[in-house]
PDB file of N, CA and C in Angstrom:
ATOM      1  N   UNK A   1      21.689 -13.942 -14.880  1.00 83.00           N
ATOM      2  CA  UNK A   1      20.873 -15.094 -15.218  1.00 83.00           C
ATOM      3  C   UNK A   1      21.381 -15.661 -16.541  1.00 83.00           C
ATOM      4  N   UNK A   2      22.128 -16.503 -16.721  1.00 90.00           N
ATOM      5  CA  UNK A   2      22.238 -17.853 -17.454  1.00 90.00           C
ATOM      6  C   UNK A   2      20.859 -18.122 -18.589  1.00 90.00           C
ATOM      7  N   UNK A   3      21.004 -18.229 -19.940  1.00 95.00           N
ATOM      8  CA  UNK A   3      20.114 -18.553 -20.940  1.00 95.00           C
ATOM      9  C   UNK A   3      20.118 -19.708 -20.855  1.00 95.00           C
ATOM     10  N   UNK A   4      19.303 -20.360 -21.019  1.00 96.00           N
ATOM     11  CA  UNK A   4      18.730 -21.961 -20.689  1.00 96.00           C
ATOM     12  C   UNK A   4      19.532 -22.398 -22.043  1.00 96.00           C
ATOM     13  N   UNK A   5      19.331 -21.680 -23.667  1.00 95.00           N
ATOM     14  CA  UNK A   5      20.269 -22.582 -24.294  1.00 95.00           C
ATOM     15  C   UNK A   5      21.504 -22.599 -24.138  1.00 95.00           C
ATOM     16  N   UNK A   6      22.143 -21.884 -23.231  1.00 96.00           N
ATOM     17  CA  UNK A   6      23.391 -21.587 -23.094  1.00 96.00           C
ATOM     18  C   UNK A   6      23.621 -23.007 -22.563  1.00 96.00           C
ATOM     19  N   UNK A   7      23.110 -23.487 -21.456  1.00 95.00           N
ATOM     20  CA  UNK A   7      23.411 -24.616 -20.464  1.00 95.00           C
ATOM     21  C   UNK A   7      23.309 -25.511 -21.405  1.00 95.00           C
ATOM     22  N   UNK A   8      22.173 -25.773 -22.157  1.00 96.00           N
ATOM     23  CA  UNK A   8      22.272 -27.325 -23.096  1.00 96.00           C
ATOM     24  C   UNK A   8      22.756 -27.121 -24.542  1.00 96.00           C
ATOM     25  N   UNK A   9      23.581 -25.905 -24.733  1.00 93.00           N
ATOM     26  CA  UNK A   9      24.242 -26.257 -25.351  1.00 93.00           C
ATOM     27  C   UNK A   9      25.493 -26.727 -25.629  1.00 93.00           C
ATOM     28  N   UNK A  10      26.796 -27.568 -26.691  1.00 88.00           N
ATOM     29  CA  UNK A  10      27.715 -27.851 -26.613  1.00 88.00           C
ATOM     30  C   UNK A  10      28.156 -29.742 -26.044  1.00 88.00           C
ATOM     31  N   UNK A  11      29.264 -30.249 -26.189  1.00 84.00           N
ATOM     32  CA  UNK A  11      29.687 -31.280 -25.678  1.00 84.00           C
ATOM     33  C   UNK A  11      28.964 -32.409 -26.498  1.00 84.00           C
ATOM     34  N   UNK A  12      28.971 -33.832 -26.317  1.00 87.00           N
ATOM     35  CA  UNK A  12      28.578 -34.874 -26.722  1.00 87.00           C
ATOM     36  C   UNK A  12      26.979 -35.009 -27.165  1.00 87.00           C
ATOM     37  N   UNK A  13      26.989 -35.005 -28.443  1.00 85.00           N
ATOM     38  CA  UNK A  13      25.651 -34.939 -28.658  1.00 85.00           C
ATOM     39  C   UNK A  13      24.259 -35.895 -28.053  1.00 85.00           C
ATOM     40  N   UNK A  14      25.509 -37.203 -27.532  1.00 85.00           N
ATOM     41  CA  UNK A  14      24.986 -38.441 -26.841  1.00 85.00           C
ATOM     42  C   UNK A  14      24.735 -38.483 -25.644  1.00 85.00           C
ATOM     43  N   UNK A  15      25.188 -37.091 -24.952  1.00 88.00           N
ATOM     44  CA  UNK A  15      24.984 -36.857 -23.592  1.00 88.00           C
ATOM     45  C   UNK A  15      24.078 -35.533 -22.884  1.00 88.00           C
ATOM     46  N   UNK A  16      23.270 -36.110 -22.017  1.00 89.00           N
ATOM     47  CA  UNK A  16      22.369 -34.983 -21.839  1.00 89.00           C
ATOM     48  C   UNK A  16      22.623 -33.646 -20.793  1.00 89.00           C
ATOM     49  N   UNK A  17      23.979 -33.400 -21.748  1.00 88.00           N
ATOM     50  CA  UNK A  17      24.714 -32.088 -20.923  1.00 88.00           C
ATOM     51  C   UNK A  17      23.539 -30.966 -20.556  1.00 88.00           C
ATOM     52  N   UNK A  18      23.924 -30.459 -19.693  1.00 93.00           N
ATOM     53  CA  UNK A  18      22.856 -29.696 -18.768  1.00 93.00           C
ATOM     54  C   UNK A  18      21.267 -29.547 -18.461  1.00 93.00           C
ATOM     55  N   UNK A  19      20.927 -30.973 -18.815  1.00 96.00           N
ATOM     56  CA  UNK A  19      19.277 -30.992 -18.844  1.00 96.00           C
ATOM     57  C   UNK A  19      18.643 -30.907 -16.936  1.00 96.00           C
ATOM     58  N   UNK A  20      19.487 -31.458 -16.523  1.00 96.00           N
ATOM     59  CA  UNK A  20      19.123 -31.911 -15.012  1.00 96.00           C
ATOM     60  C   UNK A  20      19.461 -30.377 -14.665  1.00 96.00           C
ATOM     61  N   UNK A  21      20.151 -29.732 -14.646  1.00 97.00           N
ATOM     62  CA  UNK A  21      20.164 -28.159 -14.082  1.00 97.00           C
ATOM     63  C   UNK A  21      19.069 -26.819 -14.740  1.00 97.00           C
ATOM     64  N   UNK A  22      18.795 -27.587 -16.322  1.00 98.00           N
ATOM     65  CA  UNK A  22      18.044 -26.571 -16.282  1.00 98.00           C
ATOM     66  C   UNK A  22      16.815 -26.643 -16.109  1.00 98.00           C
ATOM     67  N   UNK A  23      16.094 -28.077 -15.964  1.00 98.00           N
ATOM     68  CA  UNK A  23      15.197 -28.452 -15.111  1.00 98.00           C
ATOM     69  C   UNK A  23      14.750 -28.320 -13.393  1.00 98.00           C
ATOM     70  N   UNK A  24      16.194 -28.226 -13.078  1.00 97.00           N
ATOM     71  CA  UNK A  24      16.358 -27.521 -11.345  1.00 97.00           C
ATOM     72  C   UNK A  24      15.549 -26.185 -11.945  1.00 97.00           C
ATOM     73  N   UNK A  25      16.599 -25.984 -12.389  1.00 97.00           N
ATOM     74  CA  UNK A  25      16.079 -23.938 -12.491  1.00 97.00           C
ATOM     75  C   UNK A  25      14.552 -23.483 -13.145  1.00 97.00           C
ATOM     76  N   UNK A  26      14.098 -24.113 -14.155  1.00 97.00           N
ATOM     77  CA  UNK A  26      12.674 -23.957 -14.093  1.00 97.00           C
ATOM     78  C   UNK A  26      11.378 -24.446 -13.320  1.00 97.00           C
ATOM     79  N   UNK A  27      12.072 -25.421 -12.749  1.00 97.00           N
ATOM     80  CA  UNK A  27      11.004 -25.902 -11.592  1.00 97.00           C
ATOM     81  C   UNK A  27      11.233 -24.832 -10.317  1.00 97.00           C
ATOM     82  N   UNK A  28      12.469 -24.327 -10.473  1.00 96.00           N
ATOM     83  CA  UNK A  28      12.216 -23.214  -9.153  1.00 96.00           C
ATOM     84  C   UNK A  28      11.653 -21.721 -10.012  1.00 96.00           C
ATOM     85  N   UNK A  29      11.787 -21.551 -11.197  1.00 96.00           N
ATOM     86  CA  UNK A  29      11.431 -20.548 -11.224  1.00 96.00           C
ATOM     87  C   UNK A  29      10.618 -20.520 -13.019  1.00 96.00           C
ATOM     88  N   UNK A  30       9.151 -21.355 -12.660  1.00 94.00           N
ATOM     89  CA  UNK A  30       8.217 -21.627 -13.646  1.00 94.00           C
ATOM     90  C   UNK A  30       7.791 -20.615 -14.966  1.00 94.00           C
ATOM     91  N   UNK A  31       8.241 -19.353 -14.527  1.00 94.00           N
ATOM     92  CA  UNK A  31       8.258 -18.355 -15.589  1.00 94.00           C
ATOM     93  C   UNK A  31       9.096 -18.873 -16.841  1.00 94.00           C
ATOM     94  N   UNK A  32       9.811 -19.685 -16.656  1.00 96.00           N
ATOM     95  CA  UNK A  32      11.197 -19.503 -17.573  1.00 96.00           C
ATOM     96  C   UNK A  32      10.721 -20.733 -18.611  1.00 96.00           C
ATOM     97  N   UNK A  33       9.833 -21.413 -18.117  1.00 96.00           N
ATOM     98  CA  UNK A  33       9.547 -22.920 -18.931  1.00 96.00           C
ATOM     99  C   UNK A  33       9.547 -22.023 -20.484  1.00 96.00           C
ATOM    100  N   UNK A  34       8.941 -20.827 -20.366  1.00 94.00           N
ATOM    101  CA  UNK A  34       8.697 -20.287 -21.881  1.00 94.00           C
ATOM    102  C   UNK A  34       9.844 -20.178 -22.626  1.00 94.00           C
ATOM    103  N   UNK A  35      10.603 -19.717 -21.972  1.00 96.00           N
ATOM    104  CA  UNK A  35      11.994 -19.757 -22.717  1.00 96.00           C
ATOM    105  C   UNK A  35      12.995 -21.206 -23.376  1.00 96.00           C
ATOM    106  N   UNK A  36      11.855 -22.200 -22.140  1.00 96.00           N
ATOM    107  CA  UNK A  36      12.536 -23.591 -22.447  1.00 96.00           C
ATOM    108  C   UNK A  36      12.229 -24.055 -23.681  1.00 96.00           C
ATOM    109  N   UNK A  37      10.452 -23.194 -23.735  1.00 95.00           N
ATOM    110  CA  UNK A  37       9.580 -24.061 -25.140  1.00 95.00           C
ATOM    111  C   UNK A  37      10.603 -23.508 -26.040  1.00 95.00           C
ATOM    112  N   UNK A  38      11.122 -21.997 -26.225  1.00 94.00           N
ATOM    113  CA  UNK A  38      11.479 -21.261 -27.474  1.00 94.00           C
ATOM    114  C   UNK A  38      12.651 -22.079 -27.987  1.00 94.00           C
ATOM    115  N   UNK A  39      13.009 -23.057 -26.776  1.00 96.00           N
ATOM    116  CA  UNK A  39      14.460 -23.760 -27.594  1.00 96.00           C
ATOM    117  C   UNK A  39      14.426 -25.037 -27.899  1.00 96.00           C
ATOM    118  N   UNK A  40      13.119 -25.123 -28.002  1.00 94.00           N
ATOM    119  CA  UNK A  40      12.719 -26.366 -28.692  1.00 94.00           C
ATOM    120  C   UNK A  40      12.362 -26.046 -30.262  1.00 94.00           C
ATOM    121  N   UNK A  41      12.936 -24.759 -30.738  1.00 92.00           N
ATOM    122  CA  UNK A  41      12.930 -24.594 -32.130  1.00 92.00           C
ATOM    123  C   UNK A  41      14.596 -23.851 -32.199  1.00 92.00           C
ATOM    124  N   UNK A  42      15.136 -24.255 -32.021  1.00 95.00           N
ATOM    125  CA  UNK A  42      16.576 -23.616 -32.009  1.00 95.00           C
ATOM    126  C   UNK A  42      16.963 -24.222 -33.313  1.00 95.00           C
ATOM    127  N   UNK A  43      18.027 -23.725 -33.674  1.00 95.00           N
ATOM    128  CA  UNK A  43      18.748 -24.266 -34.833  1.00 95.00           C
ATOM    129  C   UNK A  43      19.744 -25.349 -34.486  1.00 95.00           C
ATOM    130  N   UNK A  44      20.160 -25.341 -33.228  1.00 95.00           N
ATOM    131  CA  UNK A  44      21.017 -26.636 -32.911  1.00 95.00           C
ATOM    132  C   UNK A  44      20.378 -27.914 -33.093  1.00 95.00           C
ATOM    133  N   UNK A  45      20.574 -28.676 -33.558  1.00 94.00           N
ATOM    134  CA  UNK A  45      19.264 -30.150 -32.751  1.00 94.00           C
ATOM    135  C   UNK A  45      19.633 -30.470 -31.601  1.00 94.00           C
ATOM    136  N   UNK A  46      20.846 -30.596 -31.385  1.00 95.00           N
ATOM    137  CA  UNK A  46      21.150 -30.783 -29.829  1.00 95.00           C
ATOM    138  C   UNK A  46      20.477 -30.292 -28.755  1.00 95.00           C
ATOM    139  N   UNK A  47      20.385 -28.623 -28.780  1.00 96.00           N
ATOM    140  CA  UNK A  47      19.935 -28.044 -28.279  1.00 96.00           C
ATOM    141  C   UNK A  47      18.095 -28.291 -28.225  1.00 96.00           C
ATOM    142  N   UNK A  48      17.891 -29.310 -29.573  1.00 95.00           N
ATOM    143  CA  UNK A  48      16.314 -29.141 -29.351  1.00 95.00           C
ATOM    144  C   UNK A  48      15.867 -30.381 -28.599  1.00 95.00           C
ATOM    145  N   UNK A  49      17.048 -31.449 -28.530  1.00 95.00           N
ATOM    146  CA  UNK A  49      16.441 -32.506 -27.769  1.00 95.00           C
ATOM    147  C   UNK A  49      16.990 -32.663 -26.660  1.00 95.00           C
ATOM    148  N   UNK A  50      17.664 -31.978 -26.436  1.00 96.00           N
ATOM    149  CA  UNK A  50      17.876 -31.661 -24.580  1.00 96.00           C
ATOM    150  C   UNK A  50      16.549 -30.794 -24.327  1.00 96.00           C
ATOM    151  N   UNK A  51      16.381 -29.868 -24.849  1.00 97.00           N
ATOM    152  CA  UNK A  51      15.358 -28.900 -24.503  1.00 97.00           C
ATOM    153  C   UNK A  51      14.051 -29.717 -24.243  1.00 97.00           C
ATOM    154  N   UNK A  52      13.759 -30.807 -25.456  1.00 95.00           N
ATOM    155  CA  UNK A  52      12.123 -31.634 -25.303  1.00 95.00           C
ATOM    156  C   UNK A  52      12.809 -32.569 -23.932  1.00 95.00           C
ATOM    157  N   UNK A  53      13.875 -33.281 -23.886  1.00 96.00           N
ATOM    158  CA  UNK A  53      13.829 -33.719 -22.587  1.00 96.00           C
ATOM    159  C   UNK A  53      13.505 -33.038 -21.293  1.00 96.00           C
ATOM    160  N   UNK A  54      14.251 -32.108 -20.936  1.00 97.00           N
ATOM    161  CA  UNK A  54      13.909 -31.006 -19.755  1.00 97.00           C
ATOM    162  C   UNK A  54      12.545 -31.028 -19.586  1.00 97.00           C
ATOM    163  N   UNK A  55      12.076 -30.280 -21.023  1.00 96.00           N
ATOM    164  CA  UNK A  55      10.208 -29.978 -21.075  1.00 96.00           C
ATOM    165  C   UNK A  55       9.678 -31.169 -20.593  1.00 96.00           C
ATOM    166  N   UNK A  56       9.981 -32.715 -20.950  1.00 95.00           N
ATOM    167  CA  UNK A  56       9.380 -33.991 -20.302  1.00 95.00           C
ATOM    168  C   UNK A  56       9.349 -33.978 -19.262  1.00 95.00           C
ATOM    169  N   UNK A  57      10.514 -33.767 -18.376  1.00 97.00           N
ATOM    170  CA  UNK A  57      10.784 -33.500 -17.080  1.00 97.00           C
ATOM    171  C   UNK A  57      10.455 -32.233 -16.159  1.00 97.00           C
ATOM    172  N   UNK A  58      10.147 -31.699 -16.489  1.00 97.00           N
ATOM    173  CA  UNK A  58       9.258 -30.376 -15.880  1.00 97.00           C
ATOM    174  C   UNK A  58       8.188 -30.570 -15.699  1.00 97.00           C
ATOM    175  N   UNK A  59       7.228 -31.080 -17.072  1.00 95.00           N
ATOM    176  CA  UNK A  59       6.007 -31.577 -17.366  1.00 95.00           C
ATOM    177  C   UNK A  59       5.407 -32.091 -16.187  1.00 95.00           C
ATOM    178  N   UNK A  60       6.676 -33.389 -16.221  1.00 95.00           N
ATOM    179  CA  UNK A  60       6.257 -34.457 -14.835  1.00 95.00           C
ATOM    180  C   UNK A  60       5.817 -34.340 -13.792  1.00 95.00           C
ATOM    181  N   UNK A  61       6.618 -32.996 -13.600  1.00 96.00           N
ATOM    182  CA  UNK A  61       6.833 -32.391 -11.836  1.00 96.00           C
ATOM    183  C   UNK A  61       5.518 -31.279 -11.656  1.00 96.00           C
ATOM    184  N   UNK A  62       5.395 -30.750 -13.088  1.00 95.00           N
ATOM    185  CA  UNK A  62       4.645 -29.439 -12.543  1.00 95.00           C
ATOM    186  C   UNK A  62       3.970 -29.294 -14.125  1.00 95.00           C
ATOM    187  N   UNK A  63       2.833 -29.798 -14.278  1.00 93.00           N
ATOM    188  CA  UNK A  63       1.770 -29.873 -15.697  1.00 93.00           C
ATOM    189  C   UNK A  63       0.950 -28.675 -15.810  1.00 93.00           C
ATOM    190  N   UNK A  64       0.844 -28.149 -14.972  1.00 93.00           N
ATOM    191  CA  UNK A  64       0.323 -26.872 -15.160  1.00 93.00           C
ATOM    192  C   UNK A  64       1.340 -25.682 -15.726  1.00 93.00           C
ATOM    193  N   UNK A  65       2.613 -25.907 -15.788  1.00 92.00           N
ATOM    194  CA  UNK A  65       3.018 -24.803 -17.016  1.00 92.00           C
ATOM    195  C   UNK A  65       3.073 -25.375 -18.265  1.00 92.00           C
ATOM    196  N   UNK A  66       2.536 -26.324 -18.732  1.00 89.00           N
ATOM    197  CA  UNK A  66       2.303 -26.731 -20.254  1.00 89.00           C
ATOM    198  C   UNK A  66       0.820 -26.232 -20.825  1.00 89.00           C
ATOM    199  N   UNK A  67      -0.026 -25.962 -19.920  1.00 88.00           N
ATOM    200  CA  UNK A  67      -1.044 -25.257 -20.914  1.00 88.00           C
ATOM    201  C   UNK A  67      -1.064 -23.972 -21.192  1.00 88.00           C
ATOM    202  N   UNK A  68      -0.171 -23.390 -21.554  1.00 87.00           N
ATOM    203  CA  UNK A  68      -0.403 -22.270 -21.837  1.00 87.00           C
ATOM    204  C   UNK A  68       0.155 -22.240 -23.293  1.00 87.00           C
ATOM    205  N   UNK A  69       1.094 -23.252 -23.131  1.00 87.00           N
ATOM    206  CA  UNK A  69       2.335 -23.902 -24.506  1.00 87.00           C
ATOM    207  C   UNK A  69       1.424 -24.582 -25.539  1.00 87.00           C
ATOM    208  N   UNK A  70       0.231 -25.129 -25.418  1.00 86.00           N
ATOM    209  CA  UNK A  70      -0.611 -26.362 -26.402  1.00 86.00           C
ATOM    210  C   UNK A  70      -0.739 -26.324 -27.438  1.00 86.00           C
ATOM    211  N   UNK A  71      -0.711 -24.933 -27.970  1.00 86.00           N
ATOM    212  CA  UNK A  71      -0.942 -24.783 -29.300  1.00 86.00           C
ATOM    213  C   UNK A  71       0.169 -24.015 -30.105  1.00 86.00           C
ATOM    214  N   UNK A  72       1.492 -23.650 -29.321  1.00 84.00           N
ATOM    215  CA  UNK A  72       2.642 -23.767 -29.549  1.00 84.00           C
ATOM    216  C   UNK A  72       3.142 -25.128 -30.343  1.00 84.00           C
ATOM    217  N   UNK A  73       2.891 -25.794 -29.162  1.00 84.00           N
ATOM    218  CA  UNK A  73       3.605 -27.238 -29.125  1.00 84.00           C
ATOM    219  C   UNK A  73       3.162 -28.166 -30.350  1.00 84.00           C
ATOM    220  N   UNK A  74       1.879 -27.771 -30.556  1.00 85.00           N
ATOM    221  CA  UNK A  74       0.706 -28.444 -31.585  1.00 85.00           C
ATOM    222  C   UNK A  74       1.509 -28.202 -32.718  1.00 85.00           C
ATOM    223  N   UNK A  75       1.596 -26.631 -33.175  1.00 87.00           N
ATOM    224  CA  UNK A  75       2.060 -26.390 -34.132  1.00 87.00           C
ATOM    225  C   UNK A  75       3.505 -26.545 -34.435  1.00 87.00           C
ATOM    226  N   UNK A  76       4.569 -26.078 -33.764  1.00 82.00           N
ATOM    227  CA  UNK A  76       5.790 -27.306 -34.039  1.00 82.00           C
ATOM    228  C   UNK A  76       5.783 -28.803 -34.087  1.00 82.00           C
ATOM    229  N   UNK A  77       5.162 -29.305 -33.376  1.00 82.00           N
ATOM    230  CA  UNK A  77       5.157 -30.919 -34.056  1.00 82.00           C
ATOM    231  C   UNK A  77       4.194 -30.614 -35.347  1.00 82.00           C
ATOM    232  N   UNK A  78       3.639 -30.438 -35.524  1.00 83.00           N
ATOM    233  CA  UNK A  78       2.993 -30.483 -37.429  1.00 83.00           C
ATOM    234  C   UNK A  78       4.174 -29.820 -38.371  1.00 83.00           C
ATOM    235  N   UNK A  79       5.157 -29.298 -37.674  1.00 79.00           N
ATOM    236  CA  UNK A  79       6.079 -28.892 -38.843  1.00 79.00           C
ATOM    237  C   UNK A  79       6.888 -29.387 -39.159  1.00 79.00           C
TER     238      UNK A  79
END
């Protein structure tokens, strides 16, 4: 199994290298969204705004794995 930052990380910072695959892969396997949130604090930025894109796009499809994240999510955006 492939680390989700592994996939979005690297290549054109202007391009949303591996967001569409790792959005495949957590919509098939919803456990992993957690791992998606954790790389929305990565040290790359790249890595953090591919990651909030994906999370948009997961969101879309399947909103019930974001509440468990709310007060995660709360507290990184206040930081």
């Amino acid at each position: 199994m492939i680390a989700l930052e592994t996939l979005l990380h690297g290549g054109d910072p202007r391009v949303l290298h591996g967001v569409a695959n790792v959005v495949d892969i957590v919509l098939h396997a919803p456990a992993r969204f957690d791992e998606l949130v954790a790389c929305l604090s990565h040290d790359d930025a790249v890595v953090r705004m591919r990651a909030a894109d994906a999370a948009e796009k997961v969101t879309r499809a399947r909103p019930e794995v974001l509440a468990s994240h709310r007060a995660a999510l709360v507290a990184l955006a206040a930081a």
